[in-house]
Coordinates of C-alpha atoms in Angstrom, one line a residue:
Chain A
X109 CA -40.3 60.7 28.8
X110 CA -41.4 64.1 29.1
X111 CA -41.1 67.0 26.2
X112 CA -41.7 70.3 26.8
X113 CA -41.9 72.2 23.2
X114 CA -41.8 75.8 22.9
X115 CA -43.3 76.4 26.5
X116 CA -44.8 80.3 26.6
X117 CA -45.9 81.3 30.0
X118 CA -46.9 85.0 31.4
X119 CA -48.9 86.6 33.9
X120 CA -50.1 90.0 32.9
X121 CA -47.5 91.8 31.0
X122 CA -44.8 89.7 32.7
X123 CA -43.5 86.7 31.0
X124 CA -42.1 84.4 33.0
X125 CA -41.6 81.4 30.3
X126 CA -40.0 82.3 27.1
X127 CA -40.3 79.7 25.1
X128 CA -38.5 77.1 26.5
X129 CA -37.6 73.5 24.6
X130 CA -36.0 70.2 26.0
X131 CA -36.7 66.5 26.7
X132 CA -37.0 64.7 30.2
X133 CA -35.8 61.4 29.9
X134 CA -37.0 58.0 31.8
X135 CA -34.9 56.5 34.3
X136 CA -33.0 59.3 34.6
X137 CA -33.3 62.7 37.6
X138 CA -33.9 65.3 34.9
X139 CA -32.6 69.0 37.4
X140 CA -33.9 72.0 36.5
X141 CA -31.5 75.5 37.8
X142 CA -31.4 78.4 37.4
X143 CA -32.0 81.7 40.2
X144 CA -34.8 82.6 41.9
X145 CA -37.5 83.9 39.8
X146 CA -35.7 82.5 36.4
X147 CA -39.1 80.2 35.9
X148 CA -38.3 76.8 37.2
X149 CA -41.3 76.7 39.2
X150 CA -43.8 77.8 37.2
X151 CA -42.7 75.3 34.1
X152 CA -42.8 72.7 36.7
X153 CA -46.4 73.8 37.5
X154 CA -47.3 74.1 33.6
X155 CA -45.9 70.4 33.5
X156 CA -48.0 69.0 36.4
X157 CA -51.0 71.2 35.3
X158 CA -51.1 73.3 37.8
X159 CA -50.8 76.2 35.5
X160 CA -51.7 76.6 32.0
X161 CA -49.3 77.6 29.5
X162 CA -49.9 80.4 27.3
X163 CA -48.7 78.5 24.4
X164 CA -46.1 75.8 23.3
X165 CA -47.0 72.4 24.1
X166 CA -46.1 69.4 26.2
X167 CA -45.8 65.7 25.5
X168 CA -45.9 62.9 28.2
X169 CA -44.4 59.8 26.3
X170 CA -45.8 61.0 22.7
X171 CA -49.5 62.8 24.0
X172 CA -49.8 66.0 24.1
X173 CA -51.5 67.1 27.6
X174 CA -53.7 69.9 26.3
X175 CA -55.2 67.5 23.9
X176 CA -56.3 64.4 26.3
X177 CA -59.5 63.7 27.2
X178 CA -60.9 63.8 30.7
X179 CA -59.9 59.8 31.0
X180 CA -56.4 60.7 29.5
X181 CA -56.2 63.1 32.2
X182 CA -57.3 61.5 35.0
X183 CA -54.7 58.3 34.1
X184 CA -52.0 61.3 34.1
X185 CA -52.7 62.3 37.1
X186 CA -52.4 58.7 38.6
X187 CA -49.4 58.2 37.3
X188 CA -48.3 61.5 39.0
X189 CA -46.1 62.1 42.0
X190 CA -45.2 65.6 43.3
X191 CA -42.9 66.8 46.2
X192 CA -43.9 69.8 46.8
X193 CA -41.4 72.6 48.9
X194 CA -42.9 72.6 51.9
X195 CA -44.2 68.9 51.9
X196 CA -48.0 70.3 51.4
X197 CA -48.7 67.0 53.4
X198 CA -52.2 67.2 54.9
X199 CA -52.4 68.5 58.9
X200 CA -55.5 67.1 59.7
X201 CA -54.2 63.5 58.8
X202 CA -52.2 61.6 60.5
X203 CA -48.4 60.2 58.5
X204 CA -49.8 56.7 57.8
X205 CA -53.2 58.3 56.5
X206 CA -51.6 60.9 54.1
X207 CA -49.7 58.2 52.6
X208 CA -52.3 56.1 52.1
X209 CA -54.2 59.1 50.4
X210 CA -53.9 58.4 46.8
X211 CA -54.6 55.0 47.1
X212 CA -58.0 55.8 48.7
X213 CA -59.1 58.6 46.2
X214 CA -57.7 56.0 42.9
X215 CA -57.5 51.9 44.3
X216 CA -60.5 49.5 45.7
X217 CA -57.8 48.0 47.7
X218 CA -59.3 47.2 51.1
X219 CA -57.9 49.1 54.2
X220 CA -55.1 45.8 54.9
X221 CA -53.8 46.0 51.6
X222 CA -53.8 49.7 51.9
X223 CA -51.6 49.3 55.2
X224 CA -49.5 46.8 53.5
X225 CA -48.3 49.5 51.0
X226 CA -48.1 52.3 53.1
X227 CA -45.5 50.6 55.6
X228 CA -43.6 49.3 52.4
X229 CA -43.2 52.9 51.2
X230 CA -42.5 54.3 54.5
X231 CA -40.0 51.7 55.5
X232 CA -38.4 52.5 51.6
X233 CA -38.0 56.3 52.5
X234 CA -36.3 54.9 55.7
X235 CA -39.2 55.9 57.9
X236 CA -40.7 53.6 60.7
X237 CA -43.4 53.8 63.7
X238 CA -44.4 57.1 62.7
X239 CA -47.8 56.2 60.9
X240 CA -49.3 57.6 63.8
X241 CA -47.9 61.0 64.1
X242 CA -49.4 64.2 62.6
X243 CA -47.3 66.3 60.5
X244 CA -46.6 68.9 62.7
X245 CA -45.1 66.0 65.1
X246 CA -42.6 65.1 62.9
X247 CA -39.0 67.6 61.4
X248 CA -38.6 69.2 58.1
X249 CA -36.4 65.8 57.0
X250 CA -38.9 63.4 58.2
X251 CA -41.8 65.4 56.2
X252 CA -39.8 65.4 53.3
X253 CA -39.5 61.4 53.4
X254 CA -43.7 61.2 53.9
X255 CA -43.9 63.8 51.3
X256 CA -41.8 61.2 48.6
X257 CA -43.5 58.5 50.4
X258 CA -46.7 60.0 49.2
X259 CA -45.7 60.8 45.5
X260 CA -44.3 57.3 45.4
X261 CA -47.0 54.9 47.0
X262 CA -49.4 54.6 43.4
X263 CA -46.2 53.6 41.5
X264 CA -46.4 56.9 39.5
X265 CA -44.1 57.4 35.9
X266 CA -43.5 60.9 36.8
X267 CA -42.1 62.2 40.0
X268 CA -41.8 66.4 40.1
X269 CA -39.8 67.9 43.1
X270 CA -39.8 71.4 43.8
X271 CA -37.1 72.3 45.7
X272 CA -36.4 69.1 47.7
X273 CA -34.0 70.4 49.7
X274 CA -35.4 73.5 51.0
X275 CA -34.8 74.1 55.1
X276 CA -32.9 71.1 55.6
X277 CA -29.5 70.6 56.9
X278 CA -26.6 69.1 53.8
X279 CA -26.8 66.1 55.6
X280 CA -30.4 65.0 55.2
X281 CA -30.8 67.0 51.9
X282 CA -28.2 64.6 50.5
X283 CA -30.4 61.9 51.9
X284 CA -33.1 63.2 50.2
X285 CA -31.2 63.5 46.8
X286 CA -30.0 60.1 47.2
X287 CA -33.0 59.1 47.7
X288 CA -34.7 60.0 45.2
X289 CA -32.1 58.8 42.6
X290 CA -32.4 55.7 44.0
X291 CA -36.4 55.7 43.2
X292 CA -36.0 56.9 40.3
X293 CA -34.1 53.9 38.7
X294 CA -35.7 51.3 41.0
X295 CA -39.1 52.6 39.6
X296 CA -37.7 53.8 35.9
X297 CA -39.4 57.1 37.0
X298 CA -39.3 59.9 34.8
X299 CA -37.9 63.1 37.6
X300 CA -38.1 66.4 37.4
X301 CA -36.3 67.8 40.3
X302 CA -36.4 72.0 40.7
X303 CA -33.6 73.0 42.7
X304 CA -30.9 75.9 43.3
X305 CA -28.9 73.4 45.1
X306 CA -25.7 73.1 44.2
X307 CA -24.8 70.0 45.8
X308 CA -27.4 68.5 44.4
X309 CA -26.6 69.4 40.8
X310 CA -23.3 67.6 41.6
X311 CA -24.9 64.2 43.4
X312 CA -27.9 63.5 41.3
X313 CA -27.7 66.0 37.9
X314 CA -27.7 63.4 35.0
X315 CA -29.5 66.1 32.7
X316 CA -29.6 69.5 33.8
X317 CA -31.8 72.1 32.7
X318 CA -30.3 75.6 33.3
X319 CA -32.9 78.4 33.2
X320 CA -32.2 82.3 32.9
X321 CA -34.7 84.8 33.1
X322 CA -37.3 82.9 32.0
X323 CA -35.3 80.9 28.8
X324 CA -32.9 78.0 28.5
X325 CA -29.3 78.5 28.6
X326 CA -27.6 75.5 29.3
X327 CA -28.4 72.1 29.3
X328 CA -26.3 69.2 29.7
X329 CA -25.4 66.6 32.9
X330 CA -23.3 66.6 35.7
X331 CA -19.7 66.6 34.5
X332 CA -20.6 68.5 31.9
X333 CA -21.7 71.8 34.2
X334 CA -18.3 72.1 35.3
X335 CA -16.8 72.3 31.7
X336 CA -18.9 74.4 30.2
X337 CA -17.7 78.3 29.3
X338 CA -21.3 79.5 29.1
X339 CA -20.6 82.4 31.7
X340 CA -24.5 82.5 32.9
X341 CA -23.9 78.6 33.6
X342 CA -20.8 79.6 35.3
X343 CA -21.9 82.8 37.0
X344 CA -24.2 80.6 39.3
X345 CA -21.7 77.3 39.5
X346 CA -19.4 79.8 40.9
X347 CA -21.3 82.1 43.0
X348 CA -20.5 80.3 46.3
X349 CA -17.0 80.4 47.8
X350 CA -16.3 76.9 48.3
X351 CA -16.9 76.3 44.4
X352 CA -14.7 79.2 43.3
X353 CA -11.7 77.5 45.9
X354 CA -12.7 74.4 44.3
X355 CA -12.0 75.5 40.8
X356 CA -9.3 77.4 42.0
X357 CA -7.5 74.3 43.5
X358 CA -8.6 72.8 40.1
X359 CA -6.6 74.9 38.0
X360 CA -3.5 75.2 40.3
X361 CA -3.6 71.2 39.6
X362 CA -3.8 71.5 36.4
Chain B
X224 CA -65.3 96.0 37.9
X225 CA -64.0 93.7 41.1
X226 CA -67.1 93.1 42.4
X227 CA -68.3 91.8 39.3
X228 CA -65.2 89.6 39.0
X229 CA -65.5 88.3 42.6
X230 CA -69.4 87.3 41.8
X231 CA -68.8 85.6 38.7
X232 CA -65.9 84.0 40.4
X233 CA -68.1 82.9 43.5
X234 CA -70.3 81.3 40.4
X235 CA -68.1 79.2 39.1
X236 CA -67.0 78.3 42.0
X237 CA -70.0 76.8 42.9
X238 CA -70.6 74.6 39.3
X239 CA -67.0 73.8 40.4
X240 CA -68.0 72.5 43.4
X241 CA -70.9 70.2 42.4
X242 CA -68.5 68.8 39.2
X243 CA -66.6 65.7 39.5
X244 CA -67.6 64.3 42.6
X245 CA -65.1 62.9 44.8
X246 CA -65.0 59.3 45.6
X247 CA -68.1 57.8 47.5
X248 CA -66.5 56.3 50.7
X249 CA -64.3 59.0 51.0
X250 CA -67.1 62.0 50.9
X251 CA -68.9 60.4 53.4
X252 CA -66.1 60.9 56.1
X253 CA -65.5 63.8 55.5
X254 CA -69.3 64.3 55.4
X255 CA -69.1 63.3 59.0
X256 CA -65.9 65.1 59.8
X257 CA -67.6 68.7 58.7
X258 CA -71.0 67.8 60.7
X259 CA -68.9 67.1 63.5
X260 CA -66.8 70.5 63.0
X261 CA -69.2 73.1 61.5
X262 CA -73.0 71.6 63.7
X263 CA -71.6 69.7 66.9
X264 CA -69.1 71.7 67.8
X265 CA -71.3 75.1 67.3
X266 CA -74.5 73.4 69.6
X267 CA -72.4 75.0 73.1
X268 CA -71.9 78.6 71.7
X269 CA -75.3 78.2 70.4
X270 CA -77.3 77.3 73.6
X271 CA -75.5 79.4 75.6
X272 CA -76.3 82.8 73.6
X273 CA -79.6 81.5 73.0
X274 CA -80.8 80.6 76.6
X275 CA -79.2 84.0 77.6
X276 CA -80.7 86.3 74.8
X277 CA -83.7 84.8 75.3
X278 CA -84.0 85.9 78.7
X279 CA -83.4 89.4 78.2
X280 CA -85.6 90.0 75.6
X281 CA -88.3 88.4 78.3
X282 CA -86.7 90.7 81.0
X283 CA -86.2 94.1 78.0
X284 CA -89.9 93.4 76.7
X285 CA -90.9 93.8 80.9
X286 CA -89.6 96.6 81.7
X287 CA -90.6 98.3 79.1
X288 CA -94.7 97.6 79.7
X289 CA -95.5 100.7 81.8
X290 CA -99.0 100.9 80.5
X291 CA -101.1 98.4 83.5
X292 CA -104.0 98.3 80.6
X293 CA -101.3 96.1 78.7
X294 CA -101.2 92.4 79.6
X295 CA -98.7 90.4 80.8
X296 CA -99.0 87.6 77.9
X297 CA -96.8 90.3 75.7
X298 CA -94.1 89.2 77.7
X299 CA -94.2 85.6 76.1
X300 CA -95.8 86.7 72.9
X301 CA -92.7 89.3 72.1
X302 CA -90.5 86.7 73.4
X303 CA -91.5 84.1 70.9
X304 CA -91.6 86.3 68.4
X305 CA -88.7 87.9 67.9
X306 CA -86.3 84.6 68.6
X307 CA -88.9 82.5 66.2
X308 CA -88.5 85.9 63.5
X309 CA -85.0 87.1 63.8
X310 CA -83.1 86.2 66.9
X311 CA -82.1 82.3 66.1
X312 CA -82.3 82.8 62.4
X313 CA -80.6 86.1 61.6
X314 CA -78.8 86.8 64.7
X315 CA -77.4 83.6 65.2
X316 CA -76.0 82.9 61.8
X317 CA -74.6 86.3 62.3
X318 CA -72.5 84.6 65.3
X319 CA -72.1 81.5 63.4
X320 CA -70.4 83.9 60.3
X321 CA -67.6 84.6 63.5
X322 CA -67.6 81.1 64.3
X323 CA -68.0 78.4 61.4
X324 CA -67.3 81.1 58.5
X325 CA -63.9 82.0 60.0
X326 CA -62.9 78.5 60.8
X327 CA -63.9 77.8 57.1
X328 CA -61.8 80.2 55.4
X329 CA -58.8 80.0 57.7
X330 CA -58.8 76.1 57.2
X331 CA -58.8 76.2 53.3
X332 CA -56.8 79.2 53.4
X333 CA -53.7 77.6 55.6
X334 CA -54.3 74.6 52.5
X335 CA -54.1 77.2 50.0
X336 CA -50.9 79.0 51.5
X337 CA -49.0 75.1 52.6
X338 CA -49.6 74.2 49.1
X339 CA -52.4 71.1 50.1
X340 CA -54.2 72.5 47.5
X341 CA -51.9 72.3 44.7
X342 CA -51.4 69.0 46.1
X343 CA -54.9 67.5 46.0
X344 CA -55.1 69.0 41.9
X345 CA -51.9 67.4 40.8
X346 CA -53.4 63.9 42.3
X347 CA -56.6 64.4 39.8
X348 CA -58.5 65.6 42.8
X349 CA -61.3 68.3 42.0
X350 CA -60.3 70.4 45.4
X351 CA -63.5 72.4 45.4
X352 CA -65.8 69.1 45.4
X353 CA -63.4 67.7 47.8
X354 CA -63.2 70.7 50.7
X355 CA -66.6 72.7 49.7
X356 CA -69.4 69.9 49.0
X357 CA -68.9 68.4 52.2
X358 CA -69.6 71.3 53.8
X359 CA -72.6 72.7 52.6
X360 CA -73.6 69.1 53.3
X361 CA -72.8 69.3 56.7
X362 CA -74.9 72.1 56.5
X363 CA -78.2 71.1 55.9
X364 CA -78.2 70.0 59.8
X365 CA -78.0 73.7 60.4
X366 CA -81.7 74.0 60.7
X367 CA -81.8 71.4 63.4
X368 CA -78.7 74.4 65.4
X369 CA -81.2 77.0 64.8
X370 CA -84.1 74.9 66.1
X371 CA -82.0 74.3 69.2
X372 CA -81.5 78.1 69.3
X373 CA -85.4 78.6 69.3
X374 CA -86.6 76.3 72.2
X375 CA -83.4 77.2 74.6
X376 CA -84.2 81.1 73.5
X377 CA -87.8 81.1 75.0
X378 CA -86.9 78.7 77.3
X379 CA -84.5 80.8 79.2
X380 CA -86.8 83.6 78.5
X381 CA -89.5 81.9 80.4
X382 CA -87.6 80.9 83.0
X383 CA -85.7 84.7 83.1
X384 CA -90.1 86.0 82.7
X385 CA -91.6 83.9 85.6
X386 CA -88.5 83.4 88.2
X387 CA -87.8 86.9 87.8
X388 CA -91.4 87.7 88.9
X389 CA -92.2 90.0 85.7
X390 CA -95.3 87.4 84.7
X391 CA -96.9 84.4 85.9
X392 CA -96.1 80.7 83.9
X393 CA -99.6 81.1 83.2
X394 CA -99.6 84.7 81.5
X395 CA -96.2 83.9 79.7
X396 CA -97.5 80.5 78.2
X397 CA -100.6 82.4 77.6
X398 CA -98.5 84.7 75.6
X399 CA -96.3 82.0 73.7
X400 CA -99.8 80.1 72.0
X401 CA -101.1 83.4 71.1
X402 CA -101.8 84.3 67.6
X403 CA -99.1 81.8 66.1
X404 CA -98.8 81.2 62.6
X405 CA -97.2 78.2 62.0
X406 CA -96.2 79.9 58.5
X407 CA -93.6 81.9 61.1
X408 CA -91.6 78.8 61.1
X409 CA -91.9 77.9 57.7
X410 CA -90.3 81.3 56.8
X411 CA -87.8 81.2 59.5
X412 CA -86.6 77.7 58.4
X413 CA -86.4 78.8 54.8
X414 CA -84.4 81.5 55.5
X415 CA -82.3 79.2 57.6
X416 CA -81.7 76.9 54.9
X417 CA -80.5 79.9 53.0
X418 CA -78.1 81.4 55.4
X419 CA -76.4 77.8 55.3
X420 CA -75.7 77.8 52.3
X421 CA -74.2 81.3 52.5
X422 CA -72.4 80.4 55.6
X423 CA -71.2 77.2 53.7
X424 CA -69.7 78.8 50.4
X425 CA -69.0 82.6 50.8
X426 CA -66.1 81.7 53.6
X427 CA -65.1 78.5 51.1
X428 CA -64.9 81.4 48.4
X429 CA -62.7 83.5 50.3
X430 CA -60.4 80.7 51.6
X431 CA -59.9 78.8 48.5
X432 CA -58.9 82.2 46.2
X433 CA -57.6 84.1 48.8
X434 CA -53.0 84.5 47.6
X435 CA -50.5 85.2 50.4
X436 CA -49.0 83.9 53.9
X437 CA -50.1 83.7 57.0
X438 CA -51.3 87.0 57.3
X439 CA -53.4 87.0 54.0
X440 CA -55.5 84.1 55.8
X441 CA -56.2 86.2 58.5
X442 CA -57.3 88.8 56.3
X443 CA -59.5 86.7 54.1
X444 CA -61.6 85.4 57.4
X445 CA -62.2 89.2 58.3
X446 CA -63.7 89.6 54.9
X447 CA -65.4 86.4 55.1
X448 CA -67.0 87.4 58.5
X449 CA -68.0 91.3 56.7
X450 CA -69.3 90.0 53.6
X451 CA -71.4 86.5 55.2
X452 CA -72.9 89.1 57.7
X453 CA -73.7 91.4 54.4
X454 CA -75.1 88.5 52.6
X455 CA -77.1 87.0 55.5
X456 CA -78.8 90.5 56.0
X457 CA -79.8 91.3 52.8
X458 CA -81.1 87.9 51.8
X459 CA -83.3 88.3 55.1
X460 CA -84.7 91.4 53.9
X461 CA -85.5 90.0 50.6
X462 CA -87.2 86.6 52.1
X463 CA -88.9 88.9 54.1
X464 CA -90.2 91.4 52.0
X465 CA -91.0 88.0 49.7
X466 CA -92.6 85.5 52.5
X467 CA -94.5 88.1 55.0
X468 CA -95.3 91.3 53.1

């Protein structure tokens, strides 16, 4: 479980994080929305630690990170996954090596048992006889799967996603989403996923998070979003046409 | 007010880098992997301006005796000289700014802009230890480069002095054992050992806390090259005016 209390974040005389409240819960993919430039990345980077917050504090399982000691920190940071937007995998590696990554820097596993892991991960995020390839070798999809691959292979409690689906077609970034739902209760993962992505709010939004201008809205799940007559909420649901024709056919039904 | 900024910055930068020490095994690849990118891979460009350098200075310093009553041993004597003093120290770290200090900051910086960065922090990895120790490592075998740049420099001078028929071997080795200090060296290697670890951590500097895309990087490793080259001449003058005046 994550909390995030009273989260204050700014850069300059900008404020990008207004004091924003909620709870992540275990087990479950935890989405946070909202438009571009509402804040979703940077809280996800004040979570991760990434950036500091101004003020406000948050709370993985009851400790509170700015209070840990180096040790706590470190442990954290084991237990940490992240999928970044781009993939951030490492170029001068090959696939097999920048999964095996983490368990270099944090495991005295020898090499074998290193391998052993590695193609257990890989063949989990559906991903075979590329441990040999180099990033740039492999499409946007595929580097997405390594990326998860990577987060995934020290059996972290928190996984963070920042914009999963970015660049890929709705096919694989449903994939993706599927995927990782499907780690997250395998693993009892605590998720944070950042998107903008509709579709994903719909496949994998058990608690939403719904950000504006740098505060919280919204928040509820899934079925939920749909109900709701919070018209910022409702505003974005609705800015695309094939959810307007949806809710359109909707209330026609009804 | 920026300046001071950037040099405190730098600072930091540097306890930063010599904090929290990245795992054993894995510093000593990359260790290997930076010896083999910033010294192996410079030893071609190296040879090849030195061998060539050195000749024209033996050819230049030639030309320019018009007066019979001075002997031909200057030939050797200036030529040893000036690539012992300034040439392979100064000069060539000034090439090696273009060459290793570019390829420095563009390499963190394309980490910086693809996020690998952020990426090796949220895994509890101090980045700086991890990218920048190994390479000031890697550079402590740049005195062996400049070494190399030293014996090819009179080398091709000799062979550009004697083949080219402005001195005899005899004159020009003649010219290369007189009046040495061995303190020459001393100096040139200390400076050396200096300009490493500028050519090591300014371009780091710039890479790591450059912000931006693609074209930002190429910015940052034209300000690398301009401010190395800065550094690298005014410590020179100060190692200088400290070691031989």
């Amino acid at each position: 479980m994550i909390k995030v209390d009273n989260i204050k974040k700014h850069f300059g005389k900008e404020e990008i994080l207004k004091g924003i409240s909620t709870t992540f819960e275990r087990g479950k993919t935890n989405l946070v929305i909202g438009r571009s430039g509402s804040g979703k990345t940077v809280m996800l980077k004040c979570m991760v630690g990434l950036f500091e917050p101004n003020s406000g504090e948050i709370y993985f399982e009851d400790k509170e990170m700015s209070l840990m000691n180096n040790e706590e920190h470190r442990i954290l940071r084991e237990e940490t996954g992240m999928l970044f937007q781009g993939g951030a995998l490492f170029d001068s590696m090959n696939i097999e090596d920048n999964v095996m990554f983490p368990l270099r820097m944090f495991s005295d596993k020898k090499r074998p048992e290193m391998l052993e892991r590695v193609n257990e991960v890989l063949k989990r995020v559906d991903l075979e006889n590329v441990n040999k390839k180099f990033p740039s070798e492999i499409s946007g999809g595929m580097n997405k799967r390594v990326s998860i691959a990577r987060a995934i292979v020290n059996n972290p409690k928190y996984l963070f996603c920042d914009e999963p689906n970015s660049g890929l077609d709705p096919r694989t970034a449903t994939l993706i989403d599927q995927l990782i739902q499907d780690i997250t209760k395998e693993n009892n993962i605590t998720t944070v996923v950042v998107t903008h992505d509709m579709n994903s709010v719909m496949e994998i939004g058990e608690k939403i998070v719904f950000l504006k201008n740098g505060s919280l809205v919204w928040q509820g799940n899934n079925q939920e979003i749909f109900k709701t007559d919070n018209t910022d909420v409702t505003d974005f649901v609705y800015s695309s046409d094939l959810f307007k024709k949806i809710r359109d056919i909707q209330l026609n039904e009804q | 007010m920026k300046y001071l900024g950037d040099i405190g910055s730098y600072f930091l930068m540097l306890k930063k880098v010599f904090s929290s020490p990245t795992k054993r095994s894995v510093m000593k690849e990359l260790i290997f992997k930076e010896i083999d990118d910033l010294i192996i891979n410079s030893l071609w460009i190296v040879s090849f301006i030195s061998f060539f350098v050195g000749g024209v200075i033996a050819i230049q310093t030639a030309l320019n005796l018009e007066n019979p009553l001075i002997p031909k041993t200057l030939i050797g004597f200036a030529t040893r000289q000036s690539i012992i003093l300034e040439f392979a120290p100064t000069f060539m770290s000034i090439i090696m700014a273009g060459k290793v200090g570019s390829f420095i900051t563009s390499s963190i910086g394309s980490m910086r802009v693809t996020e690998q960065i952020d990426a090796l922090e949220v895994m509890g990895i101090n980045s700086l230890n991890y990218l920048v120790f190994p390479k000031i490592i890697a550079m402590l075998f740049y005195p062996f480069v400049i070494a190399i740049a030293m014996f090819l420099g009179i080398f091709g001078g000799f062979l550009a002095g004697v083949y080219g028929g402005f001195a005899s071997a005899t004159d020009f080795t003649a010219g290369l054992q007189d009046t040495f200090y061995p303190f020459h060296l001393v100096y040139a290697f200390i400076k050396t050992f200096l300009f490493a670890f500028i050519l090591a951590t300014v371009p780091s500097w710039q890479g790591y806390y450059m912000k931006g895309g693609a074209l930002e990087v190429g910015k940052a490793s034209t300000n690398s090259f301009v401010w190395t080259s800065v550094l690298i001449i005014l410590t020179n003058y100060i190692v200088t005016q400290l070691l031989l005046s």
